XYZ file of C-alpha atoms in Angstrom:
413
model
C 139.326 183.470 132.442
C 141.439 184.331 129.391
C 141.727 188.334 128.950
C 140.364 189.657 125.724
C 139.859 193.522 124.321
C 136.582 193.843 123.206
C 137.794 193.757 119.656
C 138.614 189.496 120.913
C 142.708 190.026 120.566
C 144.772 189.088 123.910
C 144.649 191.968 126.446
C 148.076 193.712 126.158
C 149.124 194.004 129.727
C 152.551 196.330 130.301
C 154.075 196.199 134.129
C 156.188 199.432 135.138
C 158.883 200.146 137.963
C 162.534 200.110 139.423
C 162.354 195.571 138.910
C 165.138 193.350 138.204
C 167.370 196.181 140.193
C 168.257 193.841 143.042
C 165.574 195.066 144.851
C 163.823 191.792 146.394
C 160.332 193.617 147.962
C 160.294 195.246 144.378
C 160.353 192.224 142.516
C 158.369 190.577 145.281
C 155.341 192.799 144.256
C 155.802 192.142 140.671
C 155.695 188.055 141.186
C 152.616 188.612 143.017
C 150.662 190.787 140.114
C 152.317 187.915 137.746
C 150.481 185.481 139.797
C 147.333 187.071 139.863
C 147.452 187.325 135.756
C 148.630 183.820 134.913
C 145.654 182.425 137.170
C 142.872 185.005 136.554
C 143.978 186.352 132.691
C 146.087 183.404 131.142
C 145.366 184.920 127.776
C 147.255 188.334 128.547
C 150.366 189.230 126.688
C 152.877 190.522 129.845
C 155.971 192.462 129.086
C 157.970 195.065 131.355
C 159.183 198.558 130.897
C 161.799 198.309 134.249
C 164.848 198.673 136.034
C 166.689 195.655 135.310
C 165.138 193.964 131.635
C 167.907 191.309 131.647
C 167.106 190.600 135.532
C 163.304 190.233 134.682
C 163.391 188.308 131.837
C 165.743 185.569 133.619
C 163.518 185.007 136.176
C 160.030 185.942 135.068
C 160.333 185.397 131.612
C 158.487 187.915 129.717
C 160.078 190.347 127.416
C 161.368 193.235 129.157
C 162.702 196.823 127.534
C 165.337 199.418 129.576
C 163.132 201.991 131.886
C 166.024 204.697 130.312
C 167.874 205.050 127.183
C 170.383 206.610 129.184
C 172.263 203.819 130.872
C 174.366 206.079 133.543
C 171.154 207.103 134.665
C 171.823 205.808 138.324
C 175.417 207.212 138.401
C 175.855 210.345 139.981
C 176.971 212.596 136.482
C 179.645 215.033 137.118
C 181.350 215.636 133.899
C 179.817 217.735 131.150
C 179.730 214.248 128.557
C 177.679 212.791 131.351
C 175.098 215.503 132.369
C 174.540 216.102 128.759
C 173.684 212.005 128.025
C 171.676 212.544 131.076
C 169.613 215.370 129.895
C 168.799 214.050 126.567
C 167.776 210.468 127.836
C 165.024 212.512 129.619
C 163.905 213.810 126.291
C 164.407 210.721 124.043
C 162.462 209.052 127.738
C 159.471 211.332 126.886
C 159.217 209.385 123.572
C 160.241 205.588 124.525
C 157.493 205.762 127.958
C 154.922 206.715 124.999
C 155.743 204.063 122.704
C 155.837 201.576 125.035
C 152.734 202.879 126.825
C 150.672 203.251 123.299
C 151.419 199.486 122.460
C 149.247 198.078 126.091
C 145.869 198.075 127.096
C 146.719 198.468 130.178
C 149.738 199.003 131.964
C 150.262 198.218 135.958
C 152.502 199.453 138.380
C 152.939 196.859 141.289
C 153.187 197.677 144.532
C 156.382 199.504 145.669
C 156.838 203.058 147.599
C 156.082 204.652 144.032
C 154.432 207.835 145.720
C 157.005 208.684 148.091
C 160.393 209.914 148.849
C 161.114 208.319 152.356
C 164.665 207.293 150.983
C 166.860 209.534 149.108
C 165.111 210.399 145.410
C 165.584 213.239 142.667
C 162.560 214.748 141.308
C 164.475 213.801 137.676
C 164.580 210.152 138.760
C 161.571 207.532 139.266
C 159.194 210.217 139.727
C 159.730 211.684 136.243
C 160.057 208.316 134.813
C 156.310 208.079 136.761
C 154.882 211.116 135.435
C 155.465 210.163 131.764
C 153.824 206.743 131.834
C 150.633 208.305 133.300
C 150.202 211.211 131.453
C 151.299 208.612 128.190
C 148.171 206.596 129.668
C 146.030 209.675 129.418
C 147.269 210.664 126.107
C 146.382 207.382 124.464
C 143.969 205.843 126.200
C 145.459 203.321 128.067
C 144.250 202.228 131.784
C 147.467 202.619 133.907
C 147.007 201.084 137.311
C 148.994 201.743 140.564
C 148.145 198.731 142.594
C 148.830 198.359 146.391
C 151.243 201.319 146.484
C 152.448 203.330 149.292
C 152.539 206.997 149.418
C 153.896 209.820 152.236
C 153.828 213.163 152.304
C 156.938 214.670 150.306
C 158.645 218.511 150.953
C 160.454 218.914 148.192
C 158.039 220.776 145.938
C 159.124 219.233 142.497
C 159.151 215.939 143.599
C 155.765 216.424 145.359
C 153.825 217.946 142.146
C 155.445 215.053 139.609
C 153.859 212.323 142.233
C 150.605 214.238 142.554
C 149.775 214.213 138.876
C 150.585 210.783 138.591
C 148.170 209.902 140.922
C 145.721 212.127 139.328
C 146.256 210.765 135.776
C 146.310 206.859 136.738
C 142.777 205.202 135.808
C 142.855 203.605 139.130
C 144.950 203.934 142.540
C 144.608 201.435 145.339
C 147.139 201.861 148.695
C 148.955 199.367 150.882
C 147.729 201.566 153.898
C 145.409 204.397 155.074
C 147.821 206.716 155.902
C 149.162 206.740 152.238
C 145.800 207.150 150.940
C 145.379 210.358 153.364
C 149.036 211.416 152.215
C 147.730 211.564 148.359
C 144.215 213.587 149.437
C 146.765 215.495 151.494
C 148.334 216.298 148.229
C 144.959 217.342 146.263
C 144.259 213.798 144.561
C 140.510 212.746 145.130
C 140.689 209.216 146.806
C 137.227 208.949 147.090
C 137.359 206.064 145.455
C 140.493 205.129 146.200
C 140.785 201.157 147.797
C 143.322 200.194 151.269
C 144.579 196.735 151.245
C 146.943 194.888 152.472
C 150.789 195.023 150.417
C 151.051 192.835 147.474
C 154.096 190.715 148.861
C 151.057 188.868 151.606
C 150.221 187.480 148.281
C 153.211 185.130 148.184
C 153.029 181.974 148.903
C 154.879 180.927 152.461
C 157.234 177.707 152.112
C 155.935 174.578 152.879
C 158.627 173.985 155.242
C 161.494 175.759 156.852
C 164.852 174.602 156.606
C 166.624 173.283 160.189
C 168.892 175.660 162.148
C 170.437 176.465 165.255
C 167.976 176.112 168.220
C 167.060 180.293 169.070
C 168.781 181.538 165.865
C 167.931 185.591 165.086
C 167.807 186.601 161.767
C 168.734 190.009 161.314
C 167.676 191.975 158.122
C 170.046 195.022 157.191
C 169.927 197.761 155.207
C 172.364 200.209 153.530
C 170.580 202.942 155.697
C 171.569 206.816 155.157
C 168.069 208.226 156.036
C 165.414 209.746 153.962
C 164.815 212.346 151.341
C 165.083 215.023 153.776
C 168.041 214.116 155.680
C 171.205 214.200 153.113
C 173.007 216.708 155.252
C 173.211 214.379 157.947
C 172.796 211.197 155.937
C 176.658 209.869 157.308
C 175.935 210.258 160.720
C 173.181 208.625 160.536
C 174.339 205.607 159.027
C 176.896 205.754 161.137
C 174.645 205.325 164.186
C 172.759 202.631 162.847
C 175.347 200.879 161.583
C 176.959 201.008 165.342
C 174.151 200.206 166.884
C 172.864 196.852 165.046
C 176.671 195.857 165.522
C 176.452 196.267 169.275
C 172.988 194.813 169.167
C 174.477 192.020 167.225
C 177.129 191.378 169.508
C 175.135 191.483 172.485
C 173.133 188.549 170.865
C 176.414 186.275 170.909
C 177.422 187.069 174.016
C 174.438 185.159 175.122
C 175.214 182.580 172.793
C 172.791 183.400 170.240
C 173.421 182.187 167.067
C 172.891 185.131 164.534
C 171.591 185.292 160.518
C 172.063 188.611 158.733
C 169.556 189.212 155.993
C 169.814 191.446 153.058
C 166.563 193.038 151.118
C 168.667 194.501 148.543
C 172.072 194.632 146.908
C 173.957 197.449 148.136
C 173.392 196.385 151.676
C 175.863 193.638 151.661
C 178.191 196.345 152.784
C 176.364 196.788 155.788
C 176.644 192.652 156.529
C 180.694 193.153 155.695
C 180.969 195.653 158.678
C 179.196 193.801 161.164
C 180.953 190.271 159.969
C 184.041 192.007 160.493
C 183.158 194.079 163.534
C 181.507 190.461 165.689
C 184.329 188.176 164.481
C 182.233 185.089 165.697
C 181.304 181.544 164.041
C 177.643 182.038 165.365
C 177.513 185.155 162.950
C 176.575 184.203 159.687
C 174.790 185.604 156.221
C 172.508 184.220 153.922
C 172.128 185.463 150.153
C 168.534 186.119 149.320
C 167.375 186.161 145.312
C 163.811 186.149 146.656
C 161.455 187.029 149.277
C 160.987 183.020 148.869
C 164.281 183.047 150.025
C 163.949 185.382 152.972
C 160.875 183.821 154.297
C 163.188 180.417 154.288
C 165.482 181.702 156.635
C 163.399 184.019 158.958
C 160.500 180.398 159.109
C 163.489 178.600 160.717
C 164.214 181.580 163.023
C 163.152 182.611 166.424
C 162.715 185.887 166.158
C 163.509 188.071 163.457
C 164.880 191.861 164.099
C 164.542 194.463 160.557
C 164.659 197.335 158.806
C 163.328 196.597 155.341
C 159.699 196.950 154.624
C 159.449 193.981 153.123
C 161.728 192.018 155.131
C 159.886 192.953 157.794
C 156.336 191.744 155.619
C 158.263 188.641 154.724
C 158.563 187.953 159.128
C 155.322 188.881 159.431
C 153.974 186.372 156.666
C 155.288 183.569 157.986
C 154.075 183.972 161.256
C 157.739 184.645 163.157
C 157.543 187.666 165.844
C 159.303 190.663 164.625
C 161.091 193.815 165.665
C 161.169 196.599 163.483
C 164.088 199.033 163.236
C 161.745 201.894 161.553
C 162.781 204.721 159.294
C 159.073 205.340 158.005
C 155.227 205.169 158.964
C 154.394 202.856 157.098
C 156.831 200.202 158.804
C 154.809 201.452 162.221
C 151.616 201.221 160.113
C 152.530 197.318 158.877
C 153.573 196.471 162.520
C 150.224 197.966 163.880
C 148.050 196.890 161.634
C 150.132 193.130 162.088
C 149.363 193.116 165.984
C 153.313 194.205 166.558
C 153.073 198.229 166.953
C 154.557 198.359 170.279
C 158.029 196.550 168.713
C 159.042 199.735 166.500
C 162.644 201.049 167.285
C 163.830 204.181 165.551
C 166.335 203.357 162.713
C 167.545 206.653 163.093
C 168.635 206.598 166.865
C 169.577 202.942 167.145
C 169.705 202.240 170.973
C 171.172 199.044 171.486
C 169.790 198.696 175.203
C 166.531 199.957 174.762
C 166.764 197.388 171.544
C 167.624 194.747 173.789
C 165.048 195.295 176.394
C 162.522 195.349 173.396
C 163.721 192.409 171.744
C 163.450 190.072 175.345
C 159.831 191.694 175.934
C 158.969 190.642 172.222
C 160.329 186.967 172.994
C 158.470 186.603 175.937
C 155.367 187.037 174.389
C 156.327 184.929 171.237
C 154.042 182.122 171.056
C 150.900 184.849 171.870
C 152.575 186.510 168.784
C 152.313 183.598 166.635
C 148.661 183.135 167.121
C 148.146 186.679 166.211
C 149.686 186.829 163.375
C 148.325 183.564 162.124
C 144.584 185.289 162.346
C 145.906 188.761 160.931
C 147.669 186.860 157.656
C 144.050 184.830 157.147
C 142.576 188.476 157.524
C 145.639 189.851 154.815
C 144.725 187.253 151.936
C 141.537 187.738 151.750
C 141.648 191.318 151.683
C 144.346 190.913 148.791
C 141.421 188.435 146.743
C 139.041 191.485 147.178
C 142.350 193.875 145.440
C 142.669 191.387 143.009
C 138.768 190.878 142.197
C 138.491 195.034 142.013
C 141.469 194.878 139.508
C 139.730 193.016 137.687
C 136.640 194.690 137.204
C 138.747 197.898 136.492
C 140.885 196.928 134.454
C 139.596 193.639 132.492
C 135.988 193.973 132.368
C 134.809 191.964 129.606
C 136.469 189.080 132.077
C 134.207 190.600 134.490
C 131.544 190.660 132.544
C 132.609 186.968 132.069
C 132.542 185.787 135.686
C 129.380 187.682 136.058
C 127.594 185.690 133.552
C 128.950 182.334 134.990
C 127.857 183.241 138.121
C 124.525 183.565 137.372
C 124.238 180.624 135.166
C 125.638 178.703 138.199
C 123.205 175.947 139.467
């Protein structure tokens, strides 16, 4: 159904967020709202207001514009030069997000932990960068969606009232789970009306086939891990007692004669795979180098089991029907694994155990091919919940397409 404004001119549709940053579960979510728009709105006009333009229009190709005119934004500014170009990008921001914003219909945020801080965030960061598209949609009139997203209760105050009028000013809110739905009512936004479904990445179609490997292989996903928000002043020794015990668990796994794949979900973990290549000095140690979910789903299809921190890595186990253990620093990995059939195979990323990992990891391998079958019945369950979030975006957001389908529908035969 090609998407029209009512004055008949191509629906301008904007898509917003940290994409094309090396995140893969970010850019993940955004190939699955692309998806949903090439099939269901061909006629839309796409372009990006993001993280990484040059990133995004490589590999998605649609135009794609800088989220900030301030191009340090992500460095840590120390010097006077550099807090001052930091402080007026967020003013010259205030009038780029409203450009942009004015020039859509309708602008959609996909997926992504947009309403919460469980890793390390500034108020002046993403959520500011939030806050200005939303209350730019307001101002002008454009319907700014926040599909699938996840949300969690945030203490710093700031941070917390910048999310919660975001929420408030979006035309429509959907979550990837209840409990982030109850974290934004928590927060004073009326979710009434608010939809739970499943995260946008179950969307994704799962290879066809996996590639051969090494006969009970492990894929490990990693993660550049320092805690959340609320744990800088201990963020060091926390990575350092992850980081110590995924080695150990690592090398416990080759000791058996496991052969090992370490996984990344995002750039600036592939410090993280350095360590443990150099700390397990092993042939049946080796790392792949994901561009994709695609790619992840690849390598953990061909696994036996798959062990992870990442949200989405762990989604991307979890799609493709391969048990999973999940090193979690969040609820919503222990709502995913629940909700999945896998909540009693949640380890604490914080307090990495390597026994008590091991003694989780054999009970989750026993009951593998039990596993399998669940998950096969709880990703049938996951798409079509996702073709109801799709069909709902629809009618919000494009309804004289609605309108459209309605009227086929009933001339049907």
């Amino acid at each position: 159904m090609t998407a029209t404004s009512a004055a008949g001119t191509p629906v301008r549709v904007g898509v917003f967020g940290l994409l094309g940053s090396g995140n893969l579960g970010n850019d993940g979510s955004l190939e699955a709202v692309l998806g949903y728009l090439r099939v269901e709105h061909p006629g839309a006009v796409v372009d990006a207001l993001c993280g990484g333009p040059e990133a995004v229009e490589t590999r998605f190709g649609i135009p794609a514009t800088r989220l900030h005119w301030y191009r340090g934004e992500y460095r840590t500014a120390s010097r006077a030069s550099a807090i001052a170009g930091k402080g007026l990008g967020k003013l010259v921001d205030v009038f780029r997000t409203a450009a942009w914003v004015r020039r859509h219909d309708v602008v959609i945020v996909p997926g992504m932990g947009v309403l919460e801080a469980t890793l390390p965030l500034r108020p002046w960061g993403f959520p500011y960068s939030l806050f200005l598209l939303c209350a730019s949609g307001r101002l002008f009139g454009t319907r700014v969606a926040l599909v699938s997203v996840g949300a969690a209760g945030i203490a710093n105050r700031p941070t917390r009232t910048l999310v919660r009028w975001s929420a408030r000013l979006a035309a429509y809110r959907s979550y990837r789970d209840a409990q982030s739905r109850e974290a934004m009512r928590a927060m004073g936004v009326d979710t009434v009306r608010d939809g739970v479904y499943p995260d946008l990445a179950f969307a994704l179609p799962t290879p066809a086939t996996a590639p051969s490997g090494p006969p009970g292989t492990v894929c490990v996903g990693v993660m550049d891990f320092h805690g959340g928000n609320d744990d800088r002043a201990r963020a060091d020794e926390i990575h350092r007692r992850y980081l110590e015990g995924t080695i150990r668990f690592v090398r416990a796994l080759v000791e058996e004669g496991r052969a090992v794949r370490l996984l990344t979900g995002d750039t600036c973990d592939a410090s993280v795979v350095a360590a443990i290549l150099d700390a397990v000095d092993s042939p049946l140690v080796t790392a792949a180098e994901p561009a994709a979910l695609a790619d992840l789903m690849k390598e953990m299809a061909a696994a036996d089991t798959v062990v992870a921190v990442r949200y989405h890595n762990l989604i991307c186990a979890l799609k493709t029907g391969t048990p999973v253990l999940a090193l979690s620093y969040a609820a919503k990995s222990d709502a995913l694994m629940e909700g999945m059939g896998l909540g009693a195979y949640c380890h604490p990323a914080r307090e990495v155990d390597a026994d008590r990992l091991l003694e989780q990891f054999r009970a989750l391998e026993k009951r593998s091919a039990e596993l399998r079958e669940t998950l096969a019945e709880r990703n049938q369950a996951a798409a079509r919940r996702l073709r109801h979030q799709f069909d709902a975006l629809t009618t919000a957001l494009f309804p004289a397409a609605d309108h459209s389908k309605a009227h086929a529908r009933l001339e049907a035969p």
